[in-house]
PDB file of C-alpha atoms and ligand atoms in Angstrom:
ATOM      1  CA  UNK A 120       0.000   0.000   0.000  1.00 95.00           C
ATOM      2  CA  UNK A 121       1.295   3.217  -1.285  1.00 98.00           C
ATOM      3  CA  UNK A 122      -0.700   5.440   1.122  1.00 97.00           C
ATOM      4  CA  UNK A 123       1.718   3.782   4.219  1.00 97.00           C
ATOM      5  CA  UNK A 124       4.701   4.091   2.649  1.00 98.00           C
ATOM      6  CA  UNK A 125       4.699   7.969   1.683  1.00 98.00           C
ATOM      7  CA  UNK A 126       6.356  10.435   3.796  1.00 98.00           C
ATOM      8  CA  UNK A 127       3.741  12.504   5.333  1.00 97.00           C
ATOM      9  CA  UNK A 128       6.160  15.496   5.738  1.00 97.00           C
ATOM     10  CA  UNK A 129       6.491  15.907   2.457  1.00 98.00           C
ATOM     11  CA  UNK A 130       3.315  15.872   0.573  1.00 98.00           C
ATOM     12  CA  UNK A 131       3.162  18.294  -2.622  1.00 98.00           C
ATOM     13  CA  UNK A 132       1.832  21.566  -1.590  1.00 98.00           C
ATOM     14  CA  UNK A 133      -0.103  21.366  -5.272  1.00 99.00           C
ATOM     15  CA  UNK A 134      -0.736  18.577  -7.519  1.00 99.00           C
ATOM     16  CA  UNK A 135      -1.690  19.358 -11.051  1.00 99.00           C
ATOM     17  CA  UNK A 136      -3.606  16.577 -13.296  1.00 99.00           C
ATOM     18  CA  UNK A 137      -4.529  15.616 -16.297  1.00 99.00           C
ATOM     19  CA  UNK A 138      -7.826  13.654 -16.229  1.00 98.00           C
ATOM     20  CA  UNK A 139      -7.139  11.699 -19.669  1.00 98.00           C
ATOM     21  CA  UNK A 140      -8.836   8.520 -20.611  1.00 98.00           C
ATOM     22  CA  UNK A 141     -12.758   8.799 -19.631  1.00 98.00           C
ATOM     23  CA  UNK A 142     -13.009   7.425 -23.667  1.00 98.00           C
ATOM     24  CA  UNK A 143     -11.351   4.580 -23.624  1.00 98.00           C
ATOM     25  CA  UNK A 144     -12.013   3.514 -20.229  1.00 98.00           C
ATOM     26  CA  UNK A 145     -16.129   3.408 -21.322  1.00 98.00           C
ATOM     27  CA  UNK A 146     -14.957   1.811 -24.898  1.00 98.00           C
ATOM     28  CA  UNK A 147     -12.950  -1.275 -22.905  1.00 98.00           C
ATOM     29  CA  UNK A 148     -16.449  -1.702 -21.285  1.00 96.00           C
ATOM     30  CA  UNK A 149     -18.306  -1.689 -23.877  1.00 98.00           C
ATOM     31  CA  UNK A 150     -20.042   1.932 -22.811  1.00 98.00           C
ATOM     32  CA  UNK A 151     -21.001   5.108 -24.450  1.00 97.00           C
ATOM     33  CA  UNK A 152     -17.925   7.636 -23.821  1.00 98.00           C
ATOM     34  CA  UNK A 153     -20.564   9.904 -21.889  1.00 97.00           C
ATOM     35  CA  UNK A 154     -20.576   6.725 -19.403  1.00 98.00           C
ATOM     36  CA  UNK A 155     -16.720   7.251 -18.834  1.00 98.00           C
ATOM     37  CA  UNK A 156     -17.241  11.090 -18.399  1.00 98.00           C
ATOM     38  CA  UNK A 157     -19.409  10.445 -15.552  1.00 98.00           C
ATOM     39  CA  UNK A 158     -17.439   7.906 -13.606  1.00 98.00           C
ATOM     40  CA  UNK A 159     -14.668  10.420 -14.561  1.00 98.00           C
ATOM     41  CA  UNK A 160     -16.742  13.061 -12.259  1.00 98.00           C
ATOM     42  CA  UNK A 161     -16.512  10.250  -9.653  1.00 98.00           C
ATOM     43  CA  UNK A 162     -13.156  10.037  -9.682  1.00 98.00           C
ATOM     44  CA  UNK A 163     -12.411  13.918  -9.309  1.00 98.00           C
ATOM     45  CA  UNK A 164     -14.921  13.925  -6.497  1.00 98.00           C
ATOM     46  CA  UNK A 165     -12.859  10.462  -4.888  1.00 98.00           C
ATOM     47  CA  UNK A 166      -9.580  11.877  -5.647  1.00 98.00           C
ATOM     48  CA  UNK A 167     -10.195  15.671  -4.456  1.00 98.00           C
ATOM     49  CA  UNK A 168     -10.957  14.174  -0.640  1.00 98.00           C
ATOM     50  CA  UNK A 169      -8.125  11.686  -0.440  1.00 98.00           C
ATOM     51  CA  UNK A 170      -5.793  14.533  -2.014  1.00 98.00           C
ATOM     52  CA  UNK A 171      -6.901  17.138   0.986  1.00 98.00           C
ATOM     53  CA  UNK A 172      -7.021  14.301   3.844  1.00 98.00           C
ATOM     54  CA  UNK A 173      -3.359  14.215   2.490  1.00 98.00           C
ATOM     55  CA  UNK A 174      -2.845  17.319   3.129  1.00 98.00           C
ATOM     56  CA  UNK A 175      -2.081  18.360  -0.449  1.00 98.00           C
ATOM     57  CA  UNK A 176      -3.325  22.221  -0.805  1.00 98.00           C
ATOM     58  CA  UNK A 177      -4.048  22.359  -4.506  1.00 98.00           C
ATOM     59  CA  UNK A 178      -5.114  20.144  -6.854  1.00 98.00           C
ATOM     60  CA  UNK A 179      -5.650  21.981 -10.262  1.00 99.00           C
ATOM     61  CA  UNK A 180      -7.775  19.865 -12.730  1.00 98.00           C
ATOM     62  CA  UNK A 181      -7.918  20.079 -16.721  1.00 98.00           C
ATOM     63  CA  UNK A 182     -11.573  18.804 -17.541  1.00 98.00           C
ATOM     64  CA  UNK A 183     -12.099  20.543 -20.854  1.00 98.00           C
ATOM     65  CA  UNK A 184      -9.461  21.928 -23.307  1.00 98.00           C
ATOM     66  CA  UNK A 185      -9.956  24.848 -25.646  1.00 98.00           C
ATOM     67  CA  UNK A 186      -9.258  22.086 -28.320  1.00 98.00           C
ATOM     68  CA  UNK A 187     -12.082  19.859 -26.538  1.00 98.00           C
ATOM     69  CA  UNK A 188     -14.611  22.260 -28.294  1.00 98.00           C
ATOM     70  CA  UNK A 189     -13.939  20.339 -31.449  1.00 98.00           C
ATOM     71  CA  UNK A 190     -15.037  17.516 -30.123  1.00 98.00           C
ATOM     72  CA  UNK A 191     -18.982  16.161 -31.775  1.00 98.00           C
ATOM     73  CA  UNK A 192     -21.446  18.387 -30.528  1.00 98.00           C
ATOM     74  CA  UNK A 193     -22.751  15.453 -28.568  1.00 97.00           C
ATOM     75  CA  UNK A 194     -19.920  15.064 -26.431  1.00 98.00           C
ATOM     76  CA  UNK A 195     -19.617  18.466 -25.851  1.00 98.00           C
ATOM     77  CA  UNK A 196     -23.442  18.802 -24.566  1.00 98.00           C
ATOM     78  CA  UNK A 197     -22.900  15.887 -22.744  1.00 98.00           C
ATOM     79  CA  UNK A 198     -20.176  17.430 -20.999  1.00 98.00           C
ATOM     80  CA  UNK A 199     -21.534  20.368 -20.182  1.00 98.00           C
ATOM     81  CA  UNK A 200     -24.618  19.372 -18.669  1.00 97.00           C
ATOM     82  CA  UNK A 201     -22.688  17.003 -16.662  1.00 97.00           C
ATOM     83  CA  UNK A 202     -20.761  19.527 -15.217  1.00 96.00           C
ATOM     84  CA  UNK A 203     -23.754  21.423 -14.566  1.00 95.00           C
ATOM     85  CA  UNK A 204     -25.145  18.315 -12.174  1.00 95.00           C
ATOM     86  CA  UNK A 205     -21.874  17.728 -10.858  1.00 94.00           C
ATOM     87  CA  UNK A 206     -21.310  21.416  -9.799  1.00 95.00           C
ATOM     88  CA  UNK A 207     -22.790  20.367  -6.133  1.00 94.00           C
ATOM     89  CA  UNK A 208     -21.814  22.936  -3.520  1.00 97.00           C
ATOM     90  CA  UNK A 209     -22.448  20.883  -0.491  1.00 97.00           C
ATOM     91  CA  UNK A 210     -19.074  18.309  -1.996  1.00 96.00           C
ATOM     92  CA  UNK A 211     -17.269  22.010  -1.208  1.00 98.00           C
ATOM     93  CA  UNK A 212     -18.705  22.850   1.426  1.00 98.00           C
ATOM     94  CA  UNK A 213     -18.760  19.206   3.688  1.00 97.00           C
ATOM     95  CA  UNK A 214     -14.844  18.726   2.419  1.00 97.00           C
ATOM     96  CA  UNK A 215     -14.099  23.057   3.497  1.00 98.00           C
ATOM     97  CA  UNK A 216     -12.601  23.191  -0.082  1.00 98.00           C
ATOM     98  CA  UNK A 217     -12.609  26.484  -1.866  1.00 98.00           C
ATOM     99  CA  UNK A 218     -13.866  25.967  -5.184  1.00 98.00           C
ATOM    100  CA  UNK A 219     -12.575  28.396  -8.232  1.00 98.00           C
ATOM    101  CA  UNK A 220     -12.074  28.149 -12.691  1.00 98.00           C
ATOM    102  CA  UNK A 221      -9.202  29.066 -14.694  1.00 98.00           C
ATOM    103  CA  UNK A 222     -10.096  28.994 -18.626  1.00 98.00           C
ATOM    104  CA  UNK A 223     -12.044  30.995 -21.017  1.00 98.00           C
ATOM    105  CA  UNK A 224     -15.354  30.574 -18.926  1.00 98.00           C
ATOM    106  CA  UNK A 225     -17.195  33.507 -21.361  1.00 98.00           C
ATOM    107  CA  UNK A 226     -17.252  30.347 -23.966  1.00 98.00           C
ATOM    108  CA  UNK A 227     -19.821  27.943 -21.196  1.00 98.00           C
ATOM    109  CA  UNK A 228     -22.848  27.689 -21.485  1.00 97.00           C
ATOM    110  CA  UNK A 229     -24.824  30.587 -19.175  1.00 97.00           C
ATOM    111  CA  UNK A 230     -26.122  27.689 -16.853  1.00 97.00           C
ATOM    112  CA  UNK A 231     -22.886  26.553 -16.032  1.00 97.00           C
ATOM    113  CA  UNK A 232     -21.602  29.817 -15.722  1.00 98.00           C
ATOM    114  CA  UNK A 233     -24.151  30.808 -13.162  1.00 97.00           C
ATOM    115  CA  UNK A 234     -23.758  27.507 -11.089  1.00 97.00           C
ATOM    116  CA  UNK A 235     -19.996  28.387 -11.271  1.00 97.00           C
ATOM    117  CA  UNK A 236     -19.982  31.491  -9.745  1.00 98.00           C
ATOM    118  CA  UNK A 237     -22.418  30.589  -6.661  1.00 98.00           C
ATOM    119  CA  UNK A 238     -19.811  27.576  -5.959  1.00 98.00           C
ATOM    120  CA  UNK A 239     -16.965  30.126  -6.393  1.00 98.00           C
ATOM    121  CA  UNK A 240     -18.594  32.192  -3.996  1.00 98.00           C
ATOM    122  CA  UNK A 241     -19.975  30.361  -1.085  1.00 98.00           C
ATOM    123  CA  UNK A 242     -17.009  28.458  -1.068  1.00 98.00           C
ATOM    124  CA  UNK A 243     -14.870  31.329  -1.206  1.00 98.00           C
ATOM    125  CA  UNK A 244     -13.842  31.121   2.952  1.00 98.00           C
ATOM    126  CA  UNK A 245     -12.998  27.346   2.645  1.00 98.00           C
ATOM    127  CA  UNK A 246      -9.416  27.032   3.571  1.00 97.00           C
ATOM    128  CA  UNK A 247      -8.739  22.923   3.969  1.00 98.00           C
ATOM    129  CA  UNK A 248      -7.936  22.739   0.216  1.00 98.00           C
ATOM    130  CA  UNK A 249      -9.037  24.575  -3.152  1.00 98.00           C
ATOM    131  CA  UNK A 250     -10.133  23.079  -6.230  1.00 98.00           C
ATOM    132  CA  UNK A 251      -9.380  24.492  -9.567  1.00 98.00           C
ATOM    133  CA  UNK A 252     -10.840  23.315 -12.150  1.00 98.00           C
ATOM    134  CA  UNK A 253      -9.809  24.462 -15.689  1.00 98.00           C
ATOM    135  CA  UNK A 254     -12.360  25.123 -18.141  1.00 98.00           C
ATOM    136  CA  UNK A 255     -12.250  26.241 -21.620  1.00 98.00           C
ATOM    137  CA  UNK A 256      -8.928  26.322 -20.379  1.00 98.00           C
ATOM    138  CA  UNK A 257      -5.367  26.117 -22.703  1.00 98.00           C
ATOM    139  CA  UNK A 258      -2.036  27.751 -21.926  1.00 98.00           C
ATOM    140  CA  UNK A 259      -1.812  28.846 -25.147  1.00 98.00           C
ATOM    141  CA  UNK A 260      -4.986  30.933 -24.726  1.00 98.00           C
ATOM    142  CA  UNK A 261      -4.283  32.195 -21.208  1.00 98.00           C
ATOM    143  CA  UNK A 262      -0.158  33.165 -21.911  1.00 98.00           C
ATOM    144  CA  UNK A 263      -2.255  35.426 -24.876  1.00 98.00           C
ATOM    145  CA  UNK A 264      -4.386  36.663 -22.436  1.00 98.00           C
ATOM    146  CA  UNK A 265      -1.713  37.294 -20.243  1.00 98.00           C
ATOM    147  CA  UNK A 266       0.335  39.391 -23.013  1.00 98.00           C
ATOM    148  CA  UNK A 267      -2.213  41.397 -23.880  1.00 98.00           C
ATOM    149  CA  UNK A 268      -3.074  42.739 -19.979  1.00 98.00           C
ATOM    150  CA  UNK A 269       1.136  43.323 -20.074  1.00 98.00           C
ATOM    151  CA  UNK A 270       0.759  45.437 -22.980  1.00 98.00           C
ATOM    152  CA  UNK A 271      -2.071  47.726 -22.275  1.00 98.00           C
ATOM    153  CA  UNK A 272      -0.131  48.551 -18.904  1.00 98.00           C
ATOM    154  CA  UNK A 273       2.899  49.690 -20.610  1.00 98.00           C
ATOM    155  CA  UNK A 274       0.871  51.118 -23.029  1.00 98.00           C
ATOM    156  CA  UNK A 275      -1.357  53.136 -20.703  1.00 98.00           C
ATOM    157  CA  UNK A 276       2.240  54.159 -18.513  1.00 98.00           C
ATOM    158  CA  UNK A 277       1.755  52.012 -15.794  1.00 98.00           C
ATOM    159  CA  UNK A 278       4.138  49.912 -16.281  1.00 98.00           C
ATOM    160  CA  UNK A 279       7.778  50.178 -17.680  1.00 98.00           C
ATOM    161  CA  UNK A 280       9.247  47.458 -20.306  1.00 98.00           C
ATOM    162  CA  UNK A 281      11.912  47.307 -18.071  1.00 98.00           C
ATOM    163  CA  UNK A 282       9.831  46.572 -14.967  1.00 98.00           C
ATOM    164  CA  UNK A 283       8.175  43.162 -16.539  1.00 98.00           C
ATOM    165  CA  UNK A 284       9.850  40.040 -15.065  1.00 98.00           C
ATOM    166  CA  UNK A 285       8.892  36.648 -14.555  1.00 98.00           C
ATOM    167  CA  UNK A 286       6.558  37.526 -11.410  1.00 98.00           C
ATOM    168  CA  UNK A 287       4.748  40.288 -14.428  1.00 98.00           C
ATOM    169  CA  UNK A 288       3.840  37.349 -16.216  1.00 98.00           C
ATOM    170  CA  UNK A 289       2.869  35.293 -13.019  1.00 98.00           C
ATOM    171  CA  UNK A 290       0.358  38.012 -11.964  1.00 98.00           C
ATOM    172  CA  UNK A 291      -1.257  38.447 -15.684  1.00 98.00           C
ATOM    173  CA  UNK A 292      -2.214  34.989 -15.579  1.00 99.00           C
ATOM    174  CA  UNK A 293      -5.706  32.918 -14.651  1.00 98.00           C
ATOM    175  CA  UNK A 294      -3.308  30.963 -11.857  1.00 98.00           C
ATOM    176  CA  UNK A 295      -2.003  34.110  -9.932  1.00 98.00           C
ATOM    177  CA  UNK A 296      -3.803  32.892  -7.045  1.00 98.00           C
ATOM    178  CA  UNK A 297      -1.761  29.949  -6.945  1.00 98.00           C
ATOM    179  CA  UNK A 298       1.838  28.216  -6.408  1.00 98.00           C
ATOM    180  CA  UNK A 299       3.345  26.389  -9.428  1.00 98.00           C
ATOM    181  CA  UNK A 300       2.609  22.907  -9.291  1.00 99.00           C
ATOM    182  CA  UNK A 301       5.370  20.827  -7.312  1.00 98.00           C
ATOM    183  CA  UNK A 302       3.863  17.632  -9.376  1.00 98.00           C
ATOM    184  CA  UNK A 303       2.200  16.832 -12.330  1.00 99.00           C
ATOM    185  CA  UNK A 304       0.206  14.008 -12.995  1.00 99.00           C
ATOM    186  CA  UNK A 305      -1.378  12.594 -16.633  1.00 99.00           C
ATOM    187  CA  UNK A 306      -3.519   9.733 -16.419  1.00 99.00           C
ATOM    188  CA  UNK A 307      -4.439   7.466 -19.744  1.00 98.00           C
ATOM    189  CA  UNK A 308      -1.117   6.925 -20.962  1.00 98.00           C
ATOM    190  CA  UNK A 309      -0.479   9.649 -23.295  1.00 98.00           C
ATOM    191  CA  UNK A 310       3.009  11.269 -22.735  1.00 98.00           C
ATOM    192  CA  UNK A 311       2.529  14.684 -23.364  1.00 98.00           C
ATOM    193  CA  UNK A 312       1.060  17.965 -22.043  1.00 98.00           C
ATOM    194  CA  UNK A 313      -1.812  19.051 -23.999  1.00 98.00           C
ATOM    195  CA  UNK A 314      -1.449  23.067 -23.611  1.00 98.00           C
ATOM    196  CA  UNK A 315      -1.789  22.348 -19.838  1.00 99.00           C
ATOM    197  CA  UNK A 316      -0.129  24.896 -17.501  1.00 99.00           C
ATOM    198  CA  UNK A 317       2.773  25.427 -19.745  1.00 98.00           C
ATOM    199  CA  UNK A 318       4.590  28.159 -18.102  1.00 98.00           C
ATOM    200  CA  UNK A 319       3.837  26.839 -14.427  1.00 98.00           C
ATOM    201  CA  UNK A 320       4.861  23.117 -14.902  1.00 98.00           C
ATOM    202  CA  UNK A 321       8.212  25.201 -15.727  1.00 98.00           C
ATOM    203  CA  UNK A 322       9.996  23.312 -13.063  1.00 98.00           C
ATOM    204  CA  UNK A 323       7.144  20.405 -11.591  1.00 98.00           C
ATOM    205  CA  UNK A 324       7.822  17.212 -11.848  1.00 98.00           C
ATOM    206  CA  UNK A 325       6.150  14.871 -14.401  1.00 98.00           C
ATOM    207  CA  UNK A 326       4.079  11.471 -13.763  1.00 99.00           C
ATOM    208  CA  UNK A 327       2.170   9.508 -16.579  1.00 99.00           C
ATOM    209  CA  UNK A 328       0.370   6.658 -15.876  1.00 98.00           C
ATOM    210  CA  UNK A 329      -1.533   4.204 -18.045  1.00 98.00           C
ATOM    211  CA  UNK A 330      -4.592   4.017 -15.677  1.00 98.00           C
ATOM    212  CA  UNK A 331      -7.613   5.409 -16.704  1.00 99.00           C
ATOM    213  CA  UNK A 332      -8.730   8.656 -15.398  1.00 98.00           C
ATOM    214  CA  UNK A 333     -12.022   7.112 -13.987  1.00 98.00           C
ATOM    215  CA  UNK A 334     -10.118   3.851 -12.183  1.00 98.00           C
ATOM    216  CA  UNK A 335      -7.781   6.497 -10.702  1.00 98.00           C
ATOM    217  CA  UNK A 336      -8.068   6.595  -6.896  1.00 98.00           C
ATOM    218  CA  UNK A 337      -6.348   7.119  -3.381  1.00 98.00           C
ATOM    219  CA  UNK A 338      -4.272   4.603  -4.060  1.00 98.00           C
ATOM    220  CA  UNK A 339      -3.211   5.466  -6.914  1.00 98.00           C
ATOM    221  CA  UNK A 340      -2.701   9.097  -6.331  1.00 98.00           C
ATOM    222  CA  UNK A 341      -0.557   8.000  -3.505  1.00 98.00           C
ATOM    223  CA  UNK A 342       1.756   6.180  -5.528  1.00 98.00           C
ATOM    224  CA  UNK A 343       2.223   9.130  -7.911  1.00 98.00           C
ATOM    225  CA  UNK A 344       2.942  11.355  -4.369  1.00 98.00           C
ATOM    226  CA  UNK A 345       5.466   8.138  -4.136  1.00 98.00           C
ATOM    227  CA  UNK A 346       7.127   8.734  -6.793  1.00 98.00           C
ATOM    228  CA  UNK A 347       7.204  12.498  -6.618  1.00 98.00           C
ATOM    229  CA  UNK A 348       8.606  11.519  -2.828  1.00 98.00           C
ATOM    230  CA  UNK A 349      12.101   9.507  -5.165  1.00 98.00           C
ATOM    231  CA  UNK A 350      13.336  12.511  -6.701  1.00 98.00           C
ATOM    232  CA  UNK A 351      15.571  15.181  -6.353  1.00 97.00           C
ATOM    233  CA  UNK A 352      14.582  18.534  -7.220  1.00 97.00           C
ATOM    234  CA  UNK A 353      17.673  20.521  -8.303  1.00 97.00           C
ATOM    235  CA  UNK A 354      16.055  24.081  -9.947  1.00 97.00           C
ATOM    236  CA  UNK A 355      19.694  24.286 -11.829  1.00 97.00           C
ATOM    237  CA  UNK A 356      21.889  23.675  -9.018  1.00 97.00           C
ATOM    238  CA  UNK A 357      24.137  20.158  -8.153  1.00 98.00           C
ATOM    239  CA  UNK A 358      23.134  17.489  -5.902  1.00 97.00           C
ATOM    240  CA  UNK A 359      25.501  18.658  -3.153  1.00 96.00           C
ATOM    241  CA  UNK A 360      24.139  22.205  -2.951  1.00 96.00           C
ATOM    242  CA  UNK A 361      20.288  20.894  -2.526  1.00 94.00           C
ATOM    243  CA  UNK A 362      21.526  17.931  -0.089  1.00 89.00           C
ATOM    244  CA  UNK A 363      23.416  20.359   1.723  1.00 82.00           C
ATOM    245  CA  UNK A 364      20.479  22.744   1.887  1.00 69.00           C
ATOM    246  CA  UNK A 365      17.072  21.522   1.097  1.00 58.00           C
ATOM    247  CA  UNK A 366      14.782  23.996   1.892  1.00 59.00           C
ATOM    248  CA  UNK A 367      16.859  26.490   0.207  1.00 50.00           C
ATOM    249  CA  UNK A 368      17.016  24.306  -3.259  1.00 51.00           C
ATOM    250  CA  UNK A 369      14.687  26.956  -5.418  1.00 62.00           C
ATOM    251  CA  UNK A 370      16.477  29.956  -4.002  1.00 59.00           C
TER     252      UNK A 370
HETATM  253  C1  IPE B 479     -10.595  13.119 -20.732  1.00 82.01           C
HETATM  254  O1  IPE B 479     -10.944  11.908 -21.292  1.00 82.01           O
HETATM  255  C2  IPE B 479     -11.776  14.011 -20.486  1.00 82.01           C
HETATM  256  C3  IPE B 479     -11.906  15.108 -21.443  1.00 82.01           C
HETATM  257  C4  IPE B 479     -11.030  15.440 -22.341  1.00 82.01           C
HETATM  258  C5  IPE B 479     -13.121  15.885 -21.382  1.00 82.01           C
HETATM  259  P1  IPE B 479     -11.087  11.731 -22.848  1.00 82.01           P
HETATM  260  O2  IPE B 479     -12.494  12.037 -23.228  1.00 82.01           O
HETATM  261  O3  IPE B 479     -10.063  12.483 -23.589  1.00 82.01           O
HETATM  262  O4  IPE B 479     -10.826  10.179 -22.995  1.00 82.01           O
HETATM  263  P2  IPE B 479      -9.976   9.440 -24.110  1.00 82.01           P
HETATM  264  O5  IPE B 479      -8.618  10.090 -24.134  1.00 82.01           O
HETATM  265  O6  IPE B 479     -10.703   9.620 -25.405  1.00 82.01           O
HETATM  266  O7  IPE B 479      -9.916   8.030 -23.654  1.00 82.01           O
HETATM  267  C1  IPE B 480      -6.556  16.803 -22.473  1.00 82.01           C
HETATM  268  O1  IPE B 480      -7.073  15.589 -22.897  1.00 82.01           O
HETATM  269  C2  IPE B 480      -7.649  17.654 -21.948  1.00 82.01           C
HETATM  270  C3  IPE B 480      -8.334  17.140 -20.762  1.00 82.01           C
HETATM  271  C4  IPE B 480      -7.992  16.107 -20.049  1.00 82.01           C
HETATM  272  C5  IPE B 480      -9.479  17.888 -20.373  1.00 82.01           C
HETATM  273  P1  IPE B 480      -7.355  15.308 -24.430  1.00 82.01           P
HETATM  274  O2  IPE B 480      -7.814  13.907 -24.528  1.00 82.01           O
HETATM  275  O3  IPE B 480      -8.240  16.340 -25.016  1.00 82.01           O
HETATM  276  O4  IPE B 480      -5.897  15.486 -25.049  1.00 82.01           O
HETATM  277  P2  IPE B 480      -5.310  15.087 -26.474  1.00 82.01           P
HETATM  278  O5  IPE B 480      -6.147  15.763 -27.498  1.00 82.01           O
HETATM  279  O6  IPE B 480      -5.375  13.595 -26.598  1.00 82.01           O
HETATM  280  O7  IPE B 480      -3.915  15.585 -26.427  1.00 82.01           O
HETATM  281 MG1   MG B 481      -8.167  12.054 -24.162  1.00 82.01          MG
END
């Protein structure tokens, strides 16, 4: 068992993941795809408790891509009223987790985007954990986003090209209100990133796994905090230097 072997003092402040594989897991089954989608909403809900019993502070989830749009109307419909019945404030609210959305929300449908914001609100003063779910979301999109807000300041005066740095770009983005991710996971096999949090995984580590996002669970989640728990995080400097001083390694 994973969850007994991990080291307790050093659980990742913020886990990104990449819930991939709702598809295939329904198609091995023998199930519509909109089947795997809702087990999928299981799992986030399974997986978002063990994650802040943990003690893990973040968990930042990808649930629909700007690409994801081009999927069959269908599946998109699908998806969106499923988030609509899944968007239960009392999950929030029982587990103290503060609820927010990074992504091009203007895009949802208004439902959603109404059921959003009360979440995001009354769940605003939870402080165990926060949820962030990105929607609409792709790095691509929000780095534009992001560029744009930089510009008008220096174009208005408020801001000097010589005063942008890498905390300028921090602040312009969806995430401000959060730490880069200390550990990324991927479910469903696919090694690669998907416009996901492309300037914040700038130094996270990276975990695939062939498990499908709806049979992902505690257990699993712990063995990915397991692995994360092996490594040695460097930011650019040698093994000695972080041995000698850990909790200075990303100064
Ligand atoms: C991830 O599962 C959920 C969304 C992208 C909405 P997929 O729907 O991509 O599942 P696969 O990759 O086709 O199995
Ligand atoms: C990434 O999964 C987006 C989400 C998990 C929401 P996809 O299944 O859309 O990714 P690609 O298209 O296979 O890269
Ligand atoms: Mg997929």
């Amino acid at each position: 068992m994973y969850k007994e072997k991990i080291d307790k003092n050093n659980i990742p402040q913020h886990i990104a993941i990449i819930m991939d594989g709702n598809g295939r897991w329904a198609k091995a089954q023998g199930k519509h795809r909109g089947e795997g989608h809702i087990a999928g909403a299981q799992a986030l809900h399974d997986v978002m408790v063990a994650a802040s019993k943990l003690g893990v502070k973040y968990v930042t989830v990808y649930a629909f891509s700007t690409e994801n749009w081009r999927r069959p109307d269908e599946e998109v419909n699908g998806l969106m009223s499923l988030l609509f019945k899944k968007l239960d404030i009392d999950i929030f609210m029982d587990n103290d987790i503060r609820f927010c959305v990074i992504g091009d929300t203007a895009r949802l449908p208004e439902d959603v985007q109404e059921r959003m914001h009360y979440c995001i609100n009354r769940s605003a003063g939870n402080q165990t954990g926060t949820l962030t779910v990105a929607l609409s979301y792709s790095s691509k999109w929000e780095i534009t986003e992001a560029v744009k807000k930089i510009a008008s300041r220096v174009k208005e005066g408020s801001l000097r090209i010589e005063e942008i740095t890498d905390s300028t770009v921090d602040e312009a983005l969806n995430t401000a209100f959060l730490p880069d991710p200390d550990l990324l996971i991927r479910t469903g096999g696919e090694l690669r990133l998907s416009n996901y949090l492309l300037w914040q995984c700038a130094y996270s580590e990276l975990y695939f796994c062939d498990t499908f996002w709806p049979d992902f669970n505690e257990e699993e989640l712990c063995k990915a905090i397991y692995a994360y728990q092996q490594r040695e995080r460097r930011f650019g400097k040698t093994s000695e230097q972080v041995s000698n001083t850990p909790e200075n390694c990303h100064q």
